CSV table of C-alpha atoms in Angstrom, one decimal:
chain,number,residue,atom,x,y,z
A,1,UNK,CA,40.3,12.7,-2.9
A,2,UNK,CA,36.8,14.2,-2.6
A,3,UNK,CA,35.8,15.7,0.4
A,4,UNK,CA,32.7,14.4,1.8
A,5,UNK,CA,30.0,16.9,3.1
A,6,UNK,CA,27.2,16.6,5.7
A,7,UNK,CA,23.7,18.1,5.5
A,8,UNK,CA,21.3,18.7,7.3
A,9,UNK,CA,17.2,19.4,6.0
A,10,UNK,CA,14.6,20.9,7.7
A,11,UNK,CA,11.4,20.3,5.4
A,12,UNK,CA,8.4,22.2,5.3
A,13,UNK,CA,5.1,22.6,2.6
A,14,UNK,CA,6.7,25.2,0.7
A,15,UNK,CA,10.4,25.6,1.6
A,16,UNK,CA,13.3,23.6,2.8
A,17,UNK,CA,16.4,25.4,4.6
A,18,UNK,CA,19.7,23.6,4.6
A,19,UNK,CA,23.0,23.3,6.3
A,20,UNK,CA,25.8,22.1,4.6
A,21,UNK,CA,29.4,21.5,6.4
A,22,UNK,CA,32.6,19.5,6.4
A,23,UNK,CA,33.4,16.6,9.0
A,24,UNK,CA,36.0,19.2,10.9
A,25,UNK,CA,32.4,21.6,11.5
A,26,UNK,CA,33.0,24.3,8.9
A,27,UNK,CA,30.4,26.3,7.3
A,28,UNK,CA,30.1,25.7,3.7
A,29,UNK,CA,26.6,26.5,2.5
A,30,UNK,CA,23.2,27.3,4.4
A,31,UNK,CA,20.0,28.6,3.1
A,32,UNK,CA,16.4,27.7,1.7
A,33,UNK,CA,15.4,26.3,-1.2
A,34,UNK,CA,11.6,26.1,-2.7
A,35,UNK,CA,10.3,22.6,-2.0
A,36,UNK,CA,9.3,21.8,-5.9
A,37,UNK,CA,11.8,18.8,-7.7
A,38,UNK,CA,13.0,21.7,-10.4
A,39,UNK,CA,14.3,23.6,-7.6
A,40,UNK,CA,15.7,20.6,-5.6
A,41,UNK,CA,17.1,19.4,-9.2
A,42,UNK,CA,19.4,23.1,-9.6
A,43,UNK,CA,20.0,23.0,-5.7
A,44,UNK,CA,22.3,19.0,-6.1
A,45,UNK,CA,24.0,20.4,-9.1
A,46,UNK,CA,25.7,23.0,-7.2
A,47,UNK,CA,26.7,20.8,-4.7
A,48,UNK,CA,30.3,20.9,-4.0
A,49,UNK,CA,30.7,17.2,-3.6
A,50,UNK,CA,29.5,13.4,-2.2
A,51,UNK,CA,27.3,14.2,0.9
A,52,UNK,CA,25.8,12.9,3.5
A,53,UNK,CA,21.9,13.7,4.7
A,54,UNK,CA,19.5,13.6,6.8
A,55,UNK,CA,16.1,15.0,7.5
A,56,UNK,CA,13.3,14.8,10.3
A,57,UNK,CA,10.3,12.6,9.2
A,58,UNK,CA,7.0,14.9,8.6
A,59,UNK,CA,4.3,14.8,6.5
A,60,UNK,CA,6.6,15.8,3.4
A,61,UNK,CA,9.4,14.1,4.2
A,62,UNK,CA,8.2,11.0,2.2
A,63,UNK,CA,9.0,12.6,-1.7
A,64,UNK,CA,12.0,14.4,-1.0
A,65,UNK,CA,13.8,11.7,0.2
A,66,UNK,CA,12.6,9.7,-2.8
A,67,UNK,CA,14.3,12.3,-4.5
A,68,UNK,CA,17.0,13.2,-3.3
A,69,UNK,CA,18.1,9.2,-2.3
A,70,UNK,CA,19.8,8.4,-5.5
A,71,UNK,CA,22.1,12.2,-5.4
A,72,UNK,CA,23.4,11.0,-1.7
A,73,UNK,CA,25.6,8.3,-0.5
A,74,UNK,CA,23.6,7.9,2.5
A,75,UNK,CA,20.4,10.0,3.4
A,76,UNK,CA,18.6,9.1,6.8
A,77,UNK,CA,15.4,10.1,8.3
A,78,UNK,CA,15.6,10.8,11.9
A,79,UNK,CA,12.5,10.6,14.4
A,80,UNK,CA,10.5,13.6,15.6
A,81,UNK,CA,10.3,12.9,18.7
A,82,UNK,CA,13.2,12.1,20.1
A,83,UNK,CA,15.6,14.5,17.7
A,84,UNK,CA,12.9,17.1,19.5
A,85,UNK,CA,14.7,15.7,22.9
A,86,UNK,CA,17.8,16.2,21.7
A,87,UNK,CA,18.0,19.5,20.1
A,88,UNK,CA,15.4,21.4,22.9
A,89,UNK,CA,17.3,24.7,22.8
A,90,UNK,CA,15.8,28.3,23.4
A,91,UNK,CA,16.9,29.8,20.0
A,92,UNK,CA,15.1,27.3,17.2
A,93,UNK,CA,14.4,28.4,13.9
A,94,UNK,CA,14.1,26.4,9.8
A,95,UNK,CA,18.2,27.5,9.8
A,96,UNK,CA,19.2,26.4,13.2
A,97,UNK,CA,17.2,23.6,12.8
A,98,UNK,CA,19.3,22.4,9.7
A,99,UNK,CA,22.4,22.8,11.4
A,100,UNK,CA,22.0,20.7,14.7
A,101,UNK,CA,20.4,18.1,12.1
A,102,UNK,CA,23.5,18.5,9.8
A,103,UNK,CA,25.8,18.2,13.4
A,104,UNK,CA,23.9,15.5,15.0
A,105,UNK,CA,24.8,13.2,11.2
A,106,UNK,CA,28.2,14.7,11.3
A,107,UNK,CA,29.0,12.9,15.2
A,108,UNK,CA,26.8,10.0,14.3
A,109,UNK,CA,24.0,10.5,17.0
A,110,UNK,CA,21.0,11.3,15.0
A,111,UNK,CA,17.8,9.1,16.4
A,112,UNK,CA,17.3,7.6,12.7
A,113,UNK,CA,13.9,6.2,12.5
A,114,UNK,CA,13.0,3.3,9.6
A,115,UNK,CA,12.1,4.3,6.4
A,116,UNK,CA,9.9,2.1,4.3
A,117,UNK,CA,10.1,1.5,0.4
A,118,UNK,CA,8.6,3.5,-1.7
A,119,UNK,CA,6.6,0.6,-3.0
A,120,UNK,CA,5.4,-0.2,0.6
A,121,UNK,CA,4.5,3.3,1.0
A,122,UNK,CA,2.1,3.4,-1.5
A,123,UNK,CA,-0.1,0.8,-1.3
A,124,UNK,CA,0.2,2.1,2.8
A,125,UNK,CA,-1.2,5.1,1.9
A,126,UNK,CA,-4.0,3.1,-0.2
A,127,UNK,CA,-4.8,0.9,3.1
A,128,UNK,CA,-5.3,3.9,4.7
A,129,UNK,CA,-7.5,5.8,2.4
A,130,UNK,CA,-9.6,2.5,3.0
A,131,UNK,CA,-9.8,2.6,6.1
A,132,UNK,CA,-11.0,6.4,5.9
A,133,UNK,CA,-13.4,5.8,3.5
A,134,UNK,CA,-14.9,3.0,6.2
A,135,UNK,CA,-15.0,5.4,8.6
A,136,UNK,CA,-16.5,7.8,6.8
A,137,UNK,CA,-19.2,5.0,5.7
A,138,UNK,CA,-20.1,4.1,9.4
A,139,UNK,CA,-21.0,7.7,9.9
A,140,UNK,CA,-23.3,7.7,7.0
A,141,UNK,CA,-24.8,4.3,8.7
A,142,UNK,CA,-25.4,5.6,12.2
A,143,UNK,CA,-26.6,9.2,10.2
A,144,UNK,CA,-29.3,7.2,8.6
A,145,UNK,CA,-30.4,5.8,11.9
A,146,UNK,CA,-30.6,8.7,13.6
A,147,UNK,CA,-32.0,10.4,10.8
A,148,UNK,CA,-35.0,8.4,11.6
A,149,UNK,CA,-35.0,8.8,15.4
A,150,UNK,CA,-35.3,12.4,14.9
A,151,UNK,CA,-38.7,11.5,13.3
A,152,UNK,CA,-39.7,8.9,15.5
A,153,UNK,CA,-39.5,6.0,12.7
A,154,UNK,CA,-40.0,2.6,13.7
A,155,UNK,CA,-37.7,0.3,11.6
A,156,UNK,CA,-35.7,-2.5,12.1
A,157,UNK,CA,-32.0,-1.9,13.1
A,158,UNK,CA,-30.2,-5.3,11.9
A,159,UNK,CA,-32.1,-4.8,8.5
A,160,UNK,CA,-32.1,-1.1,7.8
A,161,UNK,CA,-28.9,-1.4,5.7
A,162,UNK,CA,-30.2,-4.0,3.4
A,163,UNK,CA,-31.0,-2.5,0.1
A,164,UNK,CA,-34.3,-3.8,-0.3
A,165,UNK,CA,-35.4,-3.1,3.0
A,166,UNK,CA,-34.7,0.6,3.5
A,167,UNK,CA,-36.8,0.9,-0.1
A,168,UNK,CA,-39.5,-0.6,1.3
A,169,UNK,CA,-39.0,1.2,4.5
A,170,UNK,CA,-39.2,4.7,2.8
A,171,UNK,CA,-42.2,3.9,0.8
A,172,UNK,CA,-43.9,2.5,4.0
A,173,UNK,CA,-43.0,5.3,6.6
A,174,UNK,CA,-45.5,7.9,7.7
A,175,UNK,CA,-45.5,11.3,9.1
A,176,UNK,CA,-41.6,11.7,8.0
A,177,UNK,CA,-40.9,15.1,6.3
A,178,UNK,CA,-39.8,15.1,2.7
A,179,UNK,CA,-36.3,16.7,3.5
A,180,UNK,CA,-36.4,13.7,6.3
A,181,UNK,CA,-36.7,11.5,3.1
A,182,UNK,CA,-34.2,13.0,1.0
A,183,UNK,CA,-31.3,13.2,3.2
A,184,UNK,CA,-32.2,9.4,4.0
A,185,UNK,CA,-32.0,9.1,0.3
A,186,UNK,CA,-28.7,11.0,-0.3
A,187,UNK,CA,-27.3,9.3,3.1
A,188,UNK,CA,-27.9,5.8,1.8
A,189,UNK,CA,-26.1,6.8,-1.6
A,190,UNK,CA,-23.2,8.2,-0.2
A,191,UNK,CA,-23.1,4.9,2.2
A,192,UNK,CA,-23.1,3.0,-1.3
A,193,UNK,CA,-20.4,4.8,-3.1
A,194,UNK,CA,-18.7,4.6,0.0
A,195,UNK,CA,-18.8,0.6,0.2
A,196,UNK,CA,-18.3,0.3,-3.7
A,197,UNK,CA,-14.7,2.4,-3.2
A,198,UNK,CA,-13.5,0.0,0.0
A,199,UNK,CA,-14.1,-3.2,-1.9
A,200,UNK,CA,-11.7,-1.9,-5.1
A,201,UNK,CA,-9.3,-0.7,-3.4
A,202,UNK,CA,-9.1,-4.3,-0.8
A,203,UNK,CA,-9.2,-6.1,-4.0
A,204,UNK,CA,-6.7,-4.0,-5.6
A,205,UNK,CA,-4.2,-4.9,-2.2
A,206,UNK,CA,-5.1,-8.5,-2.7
A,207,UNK,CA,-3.8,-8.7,-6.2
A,208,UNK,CA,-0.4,-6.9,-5.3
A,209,UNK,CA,2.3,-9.6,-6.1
A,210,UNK,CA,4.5,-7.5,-3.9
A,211,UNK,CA,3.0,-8.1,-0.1
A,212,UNK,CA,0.4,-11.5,-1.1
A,213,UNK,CA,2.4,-14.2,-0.3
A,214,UNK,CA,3.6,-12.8,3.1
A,215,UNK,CA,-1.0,-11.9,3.5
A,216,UNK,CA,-1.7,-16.0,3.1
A,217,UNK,CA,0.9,-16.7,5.5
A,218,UNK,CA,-0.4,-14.4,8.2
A,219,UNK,CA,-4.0,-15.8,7.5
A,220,UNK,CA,-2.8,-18.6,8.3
A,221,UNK,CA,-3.4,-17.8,11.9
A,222,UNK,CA,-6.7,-18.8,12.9
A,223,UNK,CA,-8.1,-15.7,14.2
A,224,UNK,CA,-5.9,-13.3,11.7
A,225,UNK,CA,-7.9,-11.8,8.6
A,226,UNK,CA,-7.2,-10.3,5.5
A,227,UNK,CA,-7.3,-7.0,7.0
A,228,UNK,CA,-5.6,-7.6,9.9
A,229,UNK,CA,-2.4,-9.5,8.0
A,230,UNK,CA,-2.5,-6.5,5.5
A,231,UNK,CA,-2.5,-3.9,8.1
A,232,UNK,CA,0.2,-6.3,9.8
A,233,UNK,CA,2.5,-6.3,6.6
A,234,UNK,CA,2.1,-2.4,5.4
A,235,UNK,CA,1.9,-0.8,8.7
A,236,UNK,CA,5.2,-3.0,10.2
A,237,UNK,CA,7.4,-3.1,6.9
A,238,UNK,CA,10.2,-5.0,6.8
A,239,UNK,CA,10.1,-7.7,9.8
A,240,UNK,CA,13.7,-7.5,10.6
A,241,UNK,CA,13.5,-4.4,11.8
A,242,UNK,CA,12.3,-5.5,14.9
A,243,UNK,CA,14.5,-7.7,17.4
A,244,UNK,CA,12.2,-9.3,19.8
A,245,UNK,CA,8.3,-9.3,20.4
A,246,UNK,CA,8.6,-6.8,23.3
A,247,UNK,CA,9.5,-4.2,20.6
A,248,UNK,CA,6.7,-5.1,18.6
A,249,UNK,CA,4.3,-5.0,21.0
A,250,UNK,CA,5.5,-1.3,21.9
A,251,UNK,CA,5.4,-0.3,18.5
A,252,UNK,CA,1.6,-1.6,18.0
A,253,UNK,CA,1.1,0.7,21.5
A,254,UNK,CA,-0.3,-3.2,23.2
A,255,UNK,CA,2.0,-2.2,26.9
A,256,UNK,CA,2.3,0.9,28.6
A,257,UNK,CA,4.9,3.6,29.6
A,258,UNK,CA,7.4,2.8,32.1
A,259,UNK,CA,7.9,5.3,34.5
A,260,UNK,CA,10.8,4.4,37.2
A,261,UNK,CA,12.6,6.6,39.7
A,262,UNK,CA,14.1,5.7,42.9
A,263,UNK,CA,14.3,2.0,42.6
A,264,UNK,CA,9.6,2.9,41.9
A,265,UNK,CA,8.3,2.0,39.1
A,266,UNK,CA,4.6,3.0,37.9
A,267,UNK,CA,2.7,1.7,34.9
A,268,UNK,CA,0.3,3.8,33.6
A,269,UNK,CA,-2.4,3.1,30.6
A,270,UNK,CA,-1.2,2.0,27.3
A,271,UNK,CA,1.4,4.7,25.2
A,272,UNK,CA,0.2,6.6,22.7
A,273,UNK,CA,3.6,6.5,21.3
A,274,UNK,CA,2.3,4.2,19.1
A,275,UNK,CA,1.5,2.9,15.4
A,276,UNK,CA,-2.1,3.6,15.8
A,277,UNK,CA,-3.4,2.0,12.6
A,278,UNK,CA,-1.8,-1.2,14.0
A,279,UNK,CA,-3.2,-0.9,17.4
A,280,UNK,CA,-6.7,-0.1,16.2
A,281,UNK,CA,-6.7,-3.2,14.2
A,282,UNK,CA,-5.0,-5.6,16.5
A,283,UNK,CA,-7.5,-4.7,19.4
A,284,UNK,CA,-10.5,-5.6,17.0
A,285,UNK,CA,-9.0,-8.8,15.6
A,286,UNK,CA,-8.1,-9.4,19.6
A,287,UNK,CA,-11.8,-9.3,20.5
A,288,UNK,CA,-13.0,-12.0,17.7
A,289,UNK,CA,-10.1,-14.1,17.7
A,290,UNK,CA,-11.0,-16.3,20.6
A,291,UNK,CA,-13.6,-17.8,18.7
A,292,UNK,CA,-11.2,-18.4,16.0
A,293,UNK,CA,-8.3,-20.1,18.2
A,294,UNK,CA,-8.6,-22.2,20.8
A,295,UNK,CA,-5.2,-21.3,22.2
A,296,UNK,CA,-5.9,-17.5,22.4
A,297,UNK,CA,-9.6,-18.3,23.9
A,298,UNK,CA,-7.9,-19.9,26.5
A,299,UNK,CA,-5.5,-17.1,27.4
A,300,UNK,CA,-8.7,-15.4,27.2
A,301,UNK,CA,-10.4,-16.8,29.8
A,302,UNK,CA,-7.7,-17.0,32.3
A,303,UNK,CA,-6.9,-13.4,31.6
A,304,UNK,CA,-11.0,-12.9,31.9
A,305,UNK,CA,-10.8,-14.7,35.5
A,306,UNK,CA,-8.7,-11.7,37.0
A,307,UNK,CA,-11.6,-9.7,36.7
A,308,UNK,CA,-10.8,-7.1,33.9
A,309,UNK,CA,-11.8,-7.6,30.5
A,310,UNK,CA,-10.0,-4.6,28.7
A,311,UNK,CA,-6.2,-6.5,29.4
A,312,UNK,CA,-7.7,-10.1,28.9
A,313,UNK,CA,-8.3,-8.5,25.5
A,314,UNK,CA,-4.7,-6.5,25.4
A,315,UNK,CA,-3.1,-10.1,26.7
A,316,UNK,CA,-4.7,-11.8,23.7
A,317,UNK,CA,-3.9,-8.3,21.4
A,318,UNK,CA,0.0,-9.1,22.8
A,319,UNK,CA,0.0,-12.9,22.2
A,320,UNK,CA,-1.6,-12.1,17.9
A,321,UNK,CA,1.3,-10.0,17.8
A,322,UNK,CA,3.6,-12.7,18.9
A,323,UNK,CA,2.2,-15.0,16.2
A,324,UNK,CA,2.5,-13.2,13.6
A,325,UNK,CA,5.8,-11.5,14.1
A,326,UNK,CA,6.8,-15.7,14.5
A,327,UNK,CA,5.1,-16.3,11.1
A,328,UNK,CA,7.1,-13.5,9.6
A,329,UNK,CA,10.2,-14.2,10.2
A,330,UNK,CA,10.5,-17.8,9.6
A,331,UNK,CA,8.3,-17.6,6.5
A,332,UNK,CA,5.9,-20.6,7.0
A,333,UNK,CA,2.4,-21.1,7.7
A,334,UNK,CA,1.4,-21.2,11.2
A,335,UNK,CA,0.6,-25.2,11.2
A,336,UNK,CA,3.7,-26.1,9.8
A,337,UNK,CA,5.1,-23.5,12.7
A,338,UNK,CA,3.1,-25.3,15.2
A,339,UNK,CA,4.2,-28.7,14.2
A,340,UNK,CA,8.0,-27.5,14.3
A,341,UNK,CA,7.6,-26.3,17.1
C-alpha cells in the first residue's frame, strides 16, 4: 500500500517553497520550485506518491491550485487570516512557512477557507474589472466638471454628460483656454470608451448560461437589480456554503465586531473583515430599495424613527440579504416564496 504524503505550499510571484512529510512527521522533501506550470509539471512527477495539499489563499493562489487539483487527492486553501493566528511564531520564513502549513493538514486543523470554481472565478474577475472600469468612468465625470470650475464655466450639471449638450457647451463657452478645451475633450472620450467597455462586459454576464437562471430569480426581489443579484451570485458562490443568515450578513461586513470580556460586551462599527464588493453593493441597493418594496420601506421607517439613518439603511442592507440568501436556497421566485410562506 502506498504511503500517503502531506504538503504544505507557500506561494509567491515568482517562487513556491514546499514541505513534504509523512503522517508520523518525517522529513521527506522541502525546497522551492519556480512558479511557471513547466516547472510545477517536473516538480509532481517526482513526487514519491498520493499527497495531500494545502496552500494559503493570495493573490496567486487561484492558478496553482487549478493546476495542481487534478495531481492531489485533496488540495485545500486555507485563510490568511486566521492561519496568520495560528502559526504567529518569531522565526517565519517561505520554508518554515511550508512546514507548519504541511503540519497544520497533517493534524487536520488548517482554517480552510471556500474555494470557488474556476468557472465562477472568471466571470468574478470580469464583474470586477466592471466595476473598475465604473469607477474609473465617475472620475472622468466629476474631472470634466471640475475641469470647468477651474475656469469659472457656467453649465448645467444634470445635462453636462449628455452628448449633445457638452458639444454645444464647448462651442458656446467663452474665456476657457484651449488646453481647458482639450482635456474636456479627451476627458469626455475616455468617459465614452469607458461606458462602451461596462455595457459589453454586463451583457456578456447576462448571457452566461452558467449563473442566469439563479440572476432572474434574485431579481425577483423587488428592490434587487441586475447588478446587485450578479454581485450576489459571483461574489457569494455556492449558497450552501453558508448555514444561517447571521453568517451571511458577516460575510457581506452588514454587523460589527464582537468584542466580550468579563461577562462586557462592546460593539463597535461595522468589520472590515468583510467581502467588500458585496457590501458596497448591498448598501447602495439598501438605499433605493424602499421605493421598490413596501416591506423593506417599512423597516425603513421604523428603523428611521430611532433617529439614525446610517443603520435604518444597514437594517434594511441586513433584511436584502435575508431575501436573497431565502431565494437561493429554495430556488423559486420571491412571489411564489411569499405565497409559501
Amino acid at each position: 500500500m502506498n504511503a500517503i504524503y502531506y504538503i504544505g505550499l507557500d506561494i509567491h510571484k515568482k517562487t513556491i517553497a514546499y514541505c513534504i512529510k509523512k503522517i508520523d512527521g518525517t522529513h521527506v522533501r522541502q525546497g522551492t520550485v519556480a512558479a511557471e506550470r513547466k516547472a510545477l509539471s517536473r516538480w509532481l512527477s517526482e513526487l514519491p506518491g498520493p499527497w495531500y495539499g494545502a496552500m494559503e489563499a493570495t493573490m496567486f493562489t487561484g492558478w496553482v491550485h487549478d493546476f495542481l487539483k487534478p495531481h492531489a487527492v485533496d488540495l485545500k486553501v486555507a485563510h490568511p487570516a486566521m492561519l496568520k493566528a495560528i502559526t504567529s511564531a518569531k522565526k517565519k520564513n517561505d520554508r518554515a512557512d511550508a512546514e507548519k502549513i504541511a503540519d497544520l493538514l497533517k493534524v487536520n486543523l488548517l482554517p480552510e477557507c471556500h474555494m470557488m470554481s474556476e468557472e465562477l472565478r472568471e466571470l468574478r474577475r470580469v464583474l470586477r474589472y466592471r466595476n473598475m472600469i465604473v469607477n474609473t468612468a465617475v472620475k472622468m465625470k466629476n474631472k470634466m466638471s471640475g475641469l470647468l470650475m477651474e475656469v469659472g464655466a457656467t453649465y448645467d450639471k444634470k445635462r453636462l454628460h449628455g452628448k449633445k449638450y457638452f458639444g454645444a457647451l464647448l462651442e458656446r463657452v467663452e474665456d476657457v483656454p484651449d488646453s481647458v478645451k482639450e482635456l474636456l475633450k479627451l476627458s469626455r472620450n475616455g468617459f465614452e470608451m469607458f461606458d462602451d467597455i461596462q455595457k459589453k462586459l454586463v451583457a456578456a454576464l447576462r448571457k452566461n448560461r452558467l449563473i442566469r437562471e439563479r440572476v432572474e430569480r434574485l431579481m425577483s426581489i423587488p428592490g434587487v437589480g441586475e447588478l446587485t443579484a450578479l454581485t450576489w451570485v459571483l461574489e457569494i458562490g455556492e449558497v450552501s456554503r453558508f448555514n444561517s443568515s447571521r453568517q451571511a450578513i458577516s460575510y457581506c461586513g452588514l454587523c460589527s465586531g464582537q468584542h466580550e470580556s468579563a461577562g462586557k460586551e462592546h460593539r463597535g462599527p461595522i468589520s472590515k473583515k468583510r467581502n467588500k464588493h458585496l457590501q458596497t453593493k448591498l448598501i447602495e441597493a439598501a438605499k433605493l430599495a424602499q421605493h421598490w418594496n413596501e416591506q423593506l420601506a417599512q423597516l425603513h421607517e421604523k428603523e428611521l424613527a430611532r433617529g439614525n439613518k446610517n443603520r435604518a439603511t444597514l437594517v434594511v442592507a441586513r433584511k436584502l440579504v435575508e431575501f436573497m440568501l431565502a431565494v437561493d436556497r429554495r430556488e423559486t421566485d420571491f412571489e411564489l416564496l411569499k405565497e409559501a410562506v
